[in-house]
Coordinates of C-alpha atoms in Angstrom, one line a residue:
M1 CA -4.7 -7.8 8.5
L2 CA -3.3 -8.8 11.9
D3 CA -3.0 -12.5 12.8
I4 CA -5.9 -13.5 15.1
K5 CA -3.6 -16.0 16.8
K6 CA -1.2 -13.2 17.7
I7 CA -4.0 -11.2 19.1
R8 CA -5.3 -14.2 21.0
Y9 CA -2.1 -15.3 22.6
N10 CA -0.2 -11.9 22.8
P11 CA -3.0 -9.4 23.4
D12 CA -0.9 -7.1 25.7
E13 CA 1.9 -6.9 23.1
V14 CA -0.5 -6.1 20.3
E15 CA -2.4 -3.5 22.3
K16 CA 0.8 -1.8 23.3
L17 CA 2.1 -1.5 19.8
L18 CA -1.3 -0.3 18.4
K19 CA -1.5 2.4 21.1
K20 CA 1.9 3.7 19.8
R21 CA 0.1 4.5 16.7
N22 CA -3.0 5.9 18.3
P23 CA -4.0 5.7 22.0
D24 CA -7.7 5.2 21.0
L25 CA -7.0 1.9 19.2
S26 CA -8.0 -1.3 21.0
I27 CA -8.5 -5.0 20.3
G28 CA -11.0 -5.4 23.1
S29 CA -14.0 -6.1 20.8
I30 CA -12.0 -8.7 18.8
L31 CA -10.9 -10.5 21.9
E32 CA -14.5 -10.7 23.1
L33 CA -15.7 -12.0 19.8
D34 CA -12.8 -14.5 19.7
T35 CA -13.6 -15.8 23.2
E36 CA -17.3 -16.2 22.3
R37 CA -16.4 -18.0 19.1
R38 CA -14.1 -20.5 20.8
K39 CA -16.8 -21.1 23.5
K40 CA -19.4 -21.9 20.8
L41 CA -16.8 -24.0 18.9
V42 CA -16.2 -26.2 21.9
E43 CA -20.0 -26.5 22.4
S44 CA -20.5 -27.5 18.8
E45 CA -17.6 -30.0 18.8
T46 CA -18.9 -31.6 22.0
M47 CA -22.4 -32.1 20.4
K48 CA -20.9 -33.4 17.2
S49 CA -18.8 -35.9 19.2
E50 CA -22.0 -37.1 21.0
Q51 CA -23.8 -37.3 17.7
N52 CA -21.1 -39.5 16.2
N53 CA -21.0 -41.8 19.2
V54 CA -24.7 -42.3 19.1
S55 CA -24.8 -42.7 15.3
K56 CA -22.3 -45.6 15.7
Q57 CA -24.6 -47.3 18.3
V58 CA -27.9 -47.0 16.4
P59 CA -27.3 -49.8 13.8
A60 CA -26.4 -52.3 16.6
M61 CA -29.5 -51.3 18.6
K62 CA -31.7 -51.7 15.5
K63 CA -30.1 -55.1 14.9
E64 CA -31.0 -56.1 18.4
G65 CA -34.6 -55.1 17.8
R66 CA -34.6 -52.2 20.2
D67 CA -36.8 -49.1 19.7
V68 CA -34.5 -46.2 18.6
S69 CA -37.3 -43.7 17.8
D70 CA -36.6 -41.6 20.9
I71 CA -32.9 -41.6 20.3
L72 CA -33.4 -40.5 16.6
K73 CA -35.7 -37.8 17.8
E74 CA -33.1 -36.6 20.3
M75 CA -30.4 -36.8 17.6
K76 CA -32.6 -34.6 15.3
N77 CA -32.9 -32.0 18.0
L78 CA -29.2 -32.2 18.6
A79 CA -28.5 -31.7 14.9
D80 CA -30.8 -28.7 14.9
R81 CA -28.9 -27.2 17.8
I82 CA -25.6 -27.8 16.1
R83 CA -26.8 -26.0 12.9
V84 CA -27.8 -23.0 15.0
I85 CA -24.4 -22.9 16.8
D86 CA -22.5 -23.4 13.6
N87 CA -24.4 -20.5 12.0
D88 CA -23.6 -18.4 15.0
I89 CA -19.9 -19.2 14.6
K90 CA -20.1 -18.1 10.9
I91 CA -21.7 -14.8 11.9
I92 CA -19.0 -14.3 14.6
D93 CA -16.3 -15.1 12.0
L94 CA -17.7 -12.4 9.7
R95 CA -17.8 -9.9 12.6
I96 CA -14.2 -10.7 13.6
E97 CA -13.1 -10.2 9.9
E98 CA -14.9 -6.9 9.8
E99 CA -13.1 -5.8 12.9
L100 CA -9.7 -7.0 11.8
L101 CA -10.1 -5.1 8.5
K102 CA -10.4 -1.9 10.4
I103 CA -7.3 -2.4 12.5
P104 CA -4.0 -1.0 11.1
N105 CA -0.7 -2.9 11.0
L106 CA 1.5 -3.1 14.0
P107 CA 4.4 -0.6 13.8
N108 CA 7.9 -1.9 13.9
P109 CA 9.0 -1.7 17.6
E110 CA 12.1 0.2 16.7
I111 CA 10.5 3.3 15.0
A112 CA 10.0 6.5 16.9
I113 CA 6.8 7.1 18.8
G114 CA 5.0 10.2 17.7
S115 CA 1.7 11.7 16.6
T116 CA 2.5 13.9 13.5
D117 CA 5.1 14.3 10.8
A118 CA 6.9 16.7 13.1
D119 CA 8.0 13.6 15.1
N120 CA 9.5 11.9 12.1
R121 CA 13.3 11.2 12.3
E122 CA 15.6 12.4 9.5
V123 CA 17.9 9.6 8.4
R124 CA 20.1 11.4 5.8
R125 CA 20.3 14.2 3.3
W126 CA 21.8 14.2 -0.2
G127 CA 22.7 17.0 -2.6
N128 CA 23.4 20.7 -2.4
I129 CA 20.5 23.1 -2.3
R130 CA 20.9 25.6 -5.1
K131 CA 21.4 29.3 -4.1
F132 CA 19.6 31.4 -6.7
D133 CA 20.8 34.9 -7.6
F134 CA 17.3 35.7 -8.6
E135 CA 13.8 35.1 -7.1
P136 CA 12.9 31.5 -8.0
K137 CA 9.4 30.9 -9.4
A138 CA 7.0 28.1 -8.5
H139 CA 6.6 25.3 -11.0
W140 CA 3.1 26.3 -11.9
D141 CA 4.3 29.7 -13.0
I142 CA 7.3 28.3 -14.8
G143 CA 5.2 25.7 -16.6
T144 CA 2.5 28.1 -17.8
G145 CA 5.2 30.7 -18.7
L146 CA 6.8 28.1 -21.0
N147 CA 3.5 27.0 -22.3
I148 CA 4.1 23.4 -21.2
L149 CA 1.5 23.2 -18.5
D150 CA -2.2 24.3 -18.9
F151 CA -4.1 24.2 -15.6
E152 CA -7.0 26.4 -16.8
R153 CA -8.0 24.2 -19.7
A154 CA -7.6 21.0 -17.6
V155 CA -10.1 22.5 -15.1
K156 CA -12.4 23.4 -18.0
I157 CA -12.2 19.8 -19.4
T158 CA -12.6 18.1 -16.0
G159 CA -12.5 20.2 -12.9
P160 CA -10.1 21.4 -10.1
R161 CA -7.0 19.5 -9.3
F162 CA -6.4 18.2 -12.8
S163 CA -3.4 19.1 -15.0
M164 CA -2.5 19.1 -18.7
F165 CA 1.0 18.8 -20.1
K166 CA 1.8 20.2 -23.5
G167 CA 4.6 20.1 -26.1
A168 CA 7.9 19.7 -24.4
G169 CA 6.1 19.3 -21.1
A170 CA 4.3 16.2 -22.3
R171 CA 7.6 14.9 -23.7
L172 CA 9.3 15.5 -20.4
E173 CA 6.6 13.7 -18.5
R174 CA 6.9 10.8 -20.9
S175 CA 10.6 10.8 -20.7
L176 CA 10.6 10.6 -16.9
I177 CA 8.3 7.6 -17.1
S178 CA 10.6 5.8 -19.6
Y179 CA 13.7 6.7 -17.7
M180 CA 12.4 5.4 -14.4
L181 CA 11.1 2.2 -16.0
D182 CA 14.4 1.6 -17.8
K183 CA 16.3 2.3 -14.5
H184 CA 14.3 -0.2 -12.5
T185 CA 14.1 -2.9 -15.2
I186 CA 17.6 -2.7 -16.7
D187 CA 19.7 -1.7 -13.7
H188 CA 17.7 -2.9 -10.7
G189 CA 16.3 -6.2 -12.0
F190 CA 12.6 -5.5 -11.9
T191 CA 10.0 -7.1 -14.1
E192 CA 7.9 -4.5 -15.9
I193 CA 4.1 -4.9 -15.5
A194 CA 1.4 -3.1 -17.4
P195 CA -1.6 -3.7 -15.1
P196 CA -5.3 -2.7 -15.4
F197 CA -6.0 0.8 -14.1
M198 CA -9.3 -0.4 -12.6
V199 CA -9.5 -3.1 -9.9
N200 CA -12.2 -4.9 -8.0
K201 CA -13.1 -4.6 -4.3
D202 CA -11.1 -7.7 -3.3
S203 CA -7.9 -6.1 -4.7
M204 CA -8.6 -2.8 -2.8
T205 CA -9.2 -4.8 0.3
G206 CA -6.1 -6.9 -0.2
T207 CA -3.7 -3.9 -0.1
G208 CA -5.6 -2.1 2.7
Q209 CA -7.4 0.7 0.9
L210 CA -10.7 -0.8 1.8
P211 CA -12.7 -0.5 3.9
K212 CA -11.0 2.4 5.7
F213 CA -10.2 4.7 2.8
E214 CA -13.2 4.3 0.5
D215 CA -13.9 8.1 0.6
D216 CA -10.5 8.6 -1.0
M217 CA -11.3 6.3 -4.0
F218 CA -13.0 7.0 -7.3
K219 CA -15.5 4.2 -7.8
L220 CA -17.3 3.1 -11.0
N221 CA -20.7 2.2 -9.5
S222 CA -22.0 0.5 -12.7
K223 CA -19.3 -2.2 -12.4
D224 CA -18.3 -2.0 -8.8
Y225 CA -14.7 -1.3 -9.9
Y226 CA -12.3 1.3 -8.5
L227 CA -9.8 3.5 -10.3
I228 CA -6.4 2.7 -8.8
P229 CA -4.9 5.1 -6.3
T230 CA -1.4 3.6 -7.1
A231 CA 0.0 0.7 -9.1
E232 CA 0.7 -1.0 -5.7
V233 CA -2.9 -2.2 -5.7
P234 CA -3.0 -4.2 -9.0
V235 CA 0.7 -5.3 -8.9
T236 CA 0.6 -6.6 -5.3
N237 CA -2.6 -8.5 -6.1
I238 CA -1.1 -10.3 -9.1
F239 CA -0.5 -13.4 -6.9
R240 CA -3.5 -13.0 -4.6
D241 CA -4.8 -16.5 -3.4
E242 CA -1.6 -18.1 -4.8
V243 CA 1.4 -20.0 -3.2
L244 CA 4.8 -19.2 -4.6
D245 CA 8.0 -21.2 -4.3
E246 CA 10.7 -19.7 -2.1
T247 CA 13.1 -20.0 -5.0
R248 CA 11.3 -17.1 -6.7
L249 CA 11.9 -14.7 -3.9
P250 CA 12.7 -11.9 -3.6
L251 CA 10.4 -11.0 -6.5
Y252 CA 10.7 -7.5 -8.0
M253 CA 7.9 -5.9 -10.1
T254 CA 7.6 -2.3 -11.4
A255 CA 4.8 -0.5 -13.2
Y256 CA 3.8 2.8 -14.6
T257 CA 0.2 3.8 -14.1
P258 CA -1.9 6.9 -13.8
C259 CA -3.2 7.2 -10.2
F260 CA -6.5 8.5 -9.1
R261 CA -7.3 9.9 -5.7
A262 CA -10.3 11.8 -4.4
E263 CA -8.0 13.5 -1.8
A264 CA -10.9 13.6 0.7
G265 CA -10.0 15.7 3.8
S266 CA -7.1 17.5 2.0
A267 CA -9.0 20.7 1.2
G268 CA -6.7 23.8 1.2
R269 CA -3.5 21.7 1.0
D270 CA -1.2 22.2 -2.0
T271 CA -4.1 23.2 -4.2
R272 CA -1.9 24.8 -6.9
G273 CA 0.3 23.0 -9.3
L274 CA 1.2 19.3 -9.5
I275 CA 1.7 18.3 -5.9
R276 CA -1.8 17.1 -5.0
N277 CA -3.9 16.3 -8.0
H278 CA -6.8 13.9 -8.5
Q279 CA -5.0 12.3 -11.4
F280 CA -1.2 11.9 -11.6
D281 CA 1.5 9.6 -13.0
K282 CA 3.7 7.3 -10.9
V283 CA 6.2 4.5 -11.4
E284 CA 5.8 2.0 -8.6
M285 CA 8.1 -0.7 -7.3
V286 CA 6.6 -3.8 -5.5
M287 CA 8.6 -6.5 -3.8
Y288 CA 7.8 -9.9 -2.4
S289 CA 10.2 -11.2 0.2
T290 CA 10.6 -13.9 2.8
P291 CA 10.0 -12.5 6.4
E292 CA 13.6 -12.8 7.4
D293 CA 14.8 -10.7 4.4
S294 CA 12.1 -8.0 4.2
Y295 CA 13.9 -5.3 6.2
S296 CA 17.1 -5.7 4.2
Q297 CA 14.9 -5.5 1.1
L298 CA 13.3 -2.2 2.4
E299 CA 16.8 -0.7 2.5
I300 CA 17.4 -1.9 -1.1
L301 CA 14.1 -0.5 -2.2
T302 CA 14.7 2.9 -0.7
G303 CA 18.1 3.0 -2.3
F304 CA 16.6 2.3 -5.7
A305 CA 14.3 5.3 -5.3
E306 CA 17.2 7.5 -4.1
E307 CA 19.3 6.5 -7.1
I308 CA 16.7 8.2 -9.4
L309 CA 16.9 11.4 -7.4
K310 CA 20.7 11.3 -7.4
E311 CA 20.9 10.8 -11.2
L312 CA 18.5 13.7 -11.7
N313 CA 20.7 15.7 -9.3
L314 CA 17.7 16.7 -7.1
P315 CA 18.5 17.5 -3.5
Y316 CA 16.5 15.3 -1.1
R317 CA 16.3 13.9 2.4
V318 CA 15.1 10.6 3.8
V319 CA 12.9 10.5 6.9
E320 CA 11.7 7.5 8.9
L321 CA 8.1 7.9 9.8
C322 CA 7.0 7.9 13.4
T323 CA 4.2 5.7 14.6
G324 CA 1.5 8.3 14.3
D325 CA 2.4 9.3 10.7
L326 CA 2.7 5.7 9.5
G327 CA 0.3 4.5 6.7
F328 CA -2.5 2.1 7.6
S329 CA -0.8 -1.0 6.2
S330 CA 2.8 -0.2 6.9
A331 CA 5.1 -1.5 9.6
K332 CA 7.9 0.8 8.7
T333 CA 8.2 3.6 6.1
Y334 CA 10.9 5.8 4.7
D335 CA 9.7 9.0 3.0
L336 CA 11.9 10.6 0.4
E337 CA 11.4 14.3 0.3
V338 CA 12.8 16.4 -2.6
W339 CA 13.8 20.1 -2.2
M340 CA 11.3 22.5 -3.7
P341 CA 12.6 26.1 -3.9
S342 CA 9.1 27.7 -4.0
Y343 CA 8.1 25.9 -0.9
N344 CA 11.5 26.5 0.7
R345 CA 11.2 23.0 2.2
Y346 CA 11.4 19.4 1.3
V347 CA 8.3 17.8 -0.2
E348 CA 7.4 14.1 -0.3
I349 CA 8.2 12.4 -3.6
S350 CA 8.3 8.7 -2.6
S351 CA 7.3 6.5 0.2
C352 CA 9.0 3.1 0.7
S353 CA 7.3 0.7 3.0
N354 CA 7.5 -2.8 4.5
F355 CA 4.1 -4.2 5.2
E356 CA 5.4 -7.4 6.6
G357 CA 2.6 -10.0 6.3
F358 CA -0.2 -7.5 6.7
Q359 CA -1.2 -7.2 3.1
A360 CA -0.4 -10.9 2.3
R361 CA -2.8 -12.1 5.0
R362 CA -5.6 -9.9 3.6
A363 CA -4.8 -11.0 0.0
N364 CA -3.9 -14.6 0.9
I365 CA -0.4 -14.4 -0.8
R366 CA 1.8 -17.2 0.5
Y367 CA 5.0 -19.0 -0.3
R368 CA 6.4 -22.5 0.3
R369 CA 9.7 -22.8 2.1
S370 CA 12.3 -24.8 0.3
D371 CA 13.6 -26.7 3.4
N372 CA 10.5 -27.9 5.2
K373 CA 7.8 -27.2 2.6
K374 CA 5.9 -25.1 5.1
V375 CA 3.5 -22.6 3.6
E376 CA 3.7 -19.1 5.2
Y377 CA 2.5 -15.6 4.4
I378 CA 4.9 -13.6 2.3
H379 CA 6.1 -10.1 3.1
T380 CA 5.2 -7.3 0.7
L381 CA 7.0 -4.0 0.2
N382 CA 6.4 -1.1 -2.2
G383 CA 7.8 2.3 -3.0
S384 CA 7.3 5.1 -5.4
G385 CA 10.1 5.1 -8.0
L386 CA 9.0 8.0 -8.4
A387 CA 5.9 10.2 -8.3
V388 CA 6.3 11.5 -11.9
G389 CA 4.4 14.8 -11.6
R390 CA 6.2 15.8 -8.4
T391 CA 9.6 14.9 -10.1
F392 CA 8.5 17.1 -13.1
A393 CA 7.7 20.0 -10.7
A394 CA 11.0 19.5 -8.8
I395 CA 13.0 19.7 -12.1
L396 CA 11.2 22.9 -13.2
E397 CA 12.0 24.6 -9.9
N398 CA 15.5 23.4 -9.3
Y399 CA 16.7 23.7 -12.9
Q400 CA 15.0 27.1 -13.7
E401 CA 16.9 30.0 -15.1
E402 CA 16.3 33.7 -14.6
D403 CA 14.7 34.2 -18.0
G404 CA 12.2 31.3 -17.3
I405 CA 14.0 28.7 -19.4
V406 CA 14.5 25.3 -17.8
T407 CA 17.6 23.2 -18.3
I408 CA 16.9 19.5 -18.8
P409 CA 18.9 17.1 -16.5
E410 CA 21.6 15.3 -18.5
V411 CA 20.2 11.8 -17.8
L412 CA 16.9 12.7 -19.5
R413 CA 18.3 14.3 -22.6
P414 CA 18.5 11.0 -24.6
Y415 CA 14.8 10.5 -23.9
M416 CA 14.2 14.2 -25.0
K417 CA 15.9 13.6 -28.4
G418 CA 18.9 15.6 -27.3
M419 CA 17.0 18.6 -26.1
E420 CA 19.0 20.5 -23.5
K421 CA 16.6 23.3 -22.5
I422 CA 12.9 24.0 -22.6
T423 CA 12.2 27.4 -24.0
F424 CA 8.9 29.2 -24.6
I425 CA 7.1 28.0 -27.8

């Protein structure tokens, strides 16, 4: 959520940055409501001041034997008018909050202006793209050929865009999760979290999924709970409505969870395989930071995700998202895209974002500075470390052999009980 004070005192700057995202975005209605609110607030405070002054005079007037009935009647009318105005202010406050919840975060002024992913800026590439001496297969064909993926029965059990891992495939999926968690906790200093997979409306609102993206969520109407679209939601909300000491920052947390997304509006996109499913596994990294350190922490966060890809020896590139491709809550995002031979292009496998104080203001997550004890909103960051299903798919495609066998990356072999290759069973 944007700071209403920033909108009030720097409207031109806010409007200019928002229009870099989308020319149709405007804060005009919020400014009008804020002006109306302040006008009514002055009116209410003036009446309350008058009410207080008269209230102080009434006892003395009674003591002098003066008739105060007209004054009391006037004060009652004044009190009634104050109640009406104060109620109007509460209604305006709710309308302002509703409008603020719809407005995306301000983009970092330094990122490129653009409207689609075609305007994103490539930052770097790593790894050598393998040159096959045979026609490489897509991961869905490799997986079904090895009998480690079963899409048909997953569809029978649930429906389209669900997957089922079998045998060595299930073990590989589990090994990837364990490897990623070990990497982040042992090497990178994260605290592992095992959060709930369902959250309430306040949690979804806190991280920015609601109200804008409700159609993308799976909701349990009987409980008014939502299945999480990413571990970012429960983990970021751990300290909602709390104040942390600055000495605890930066705070690193990581979690494995299944993720659930309705994928509304994505019909026809990546419908085969593991790239865009309604349920998928992911290991998430969440950081809390002071405002002055959050952008250096974003570089660290992105580096942690890159380290996973490097150890798996999967070619990838890093792109900085332009204003038009930026997520709703993000001020700046790096996407990591892994090379997929069947697509003959790079495919997103992680997004690493700095939300600055946007989520913290919605979720009321603050910290107390050590020097002056001032309480401020914290900066939140998160990144996929990594999307497990997409990593699984990238391994199948990049490590495939002509006979359909898949070599297991060396770093995963201890988790696979020494298995070096996946063969048909």
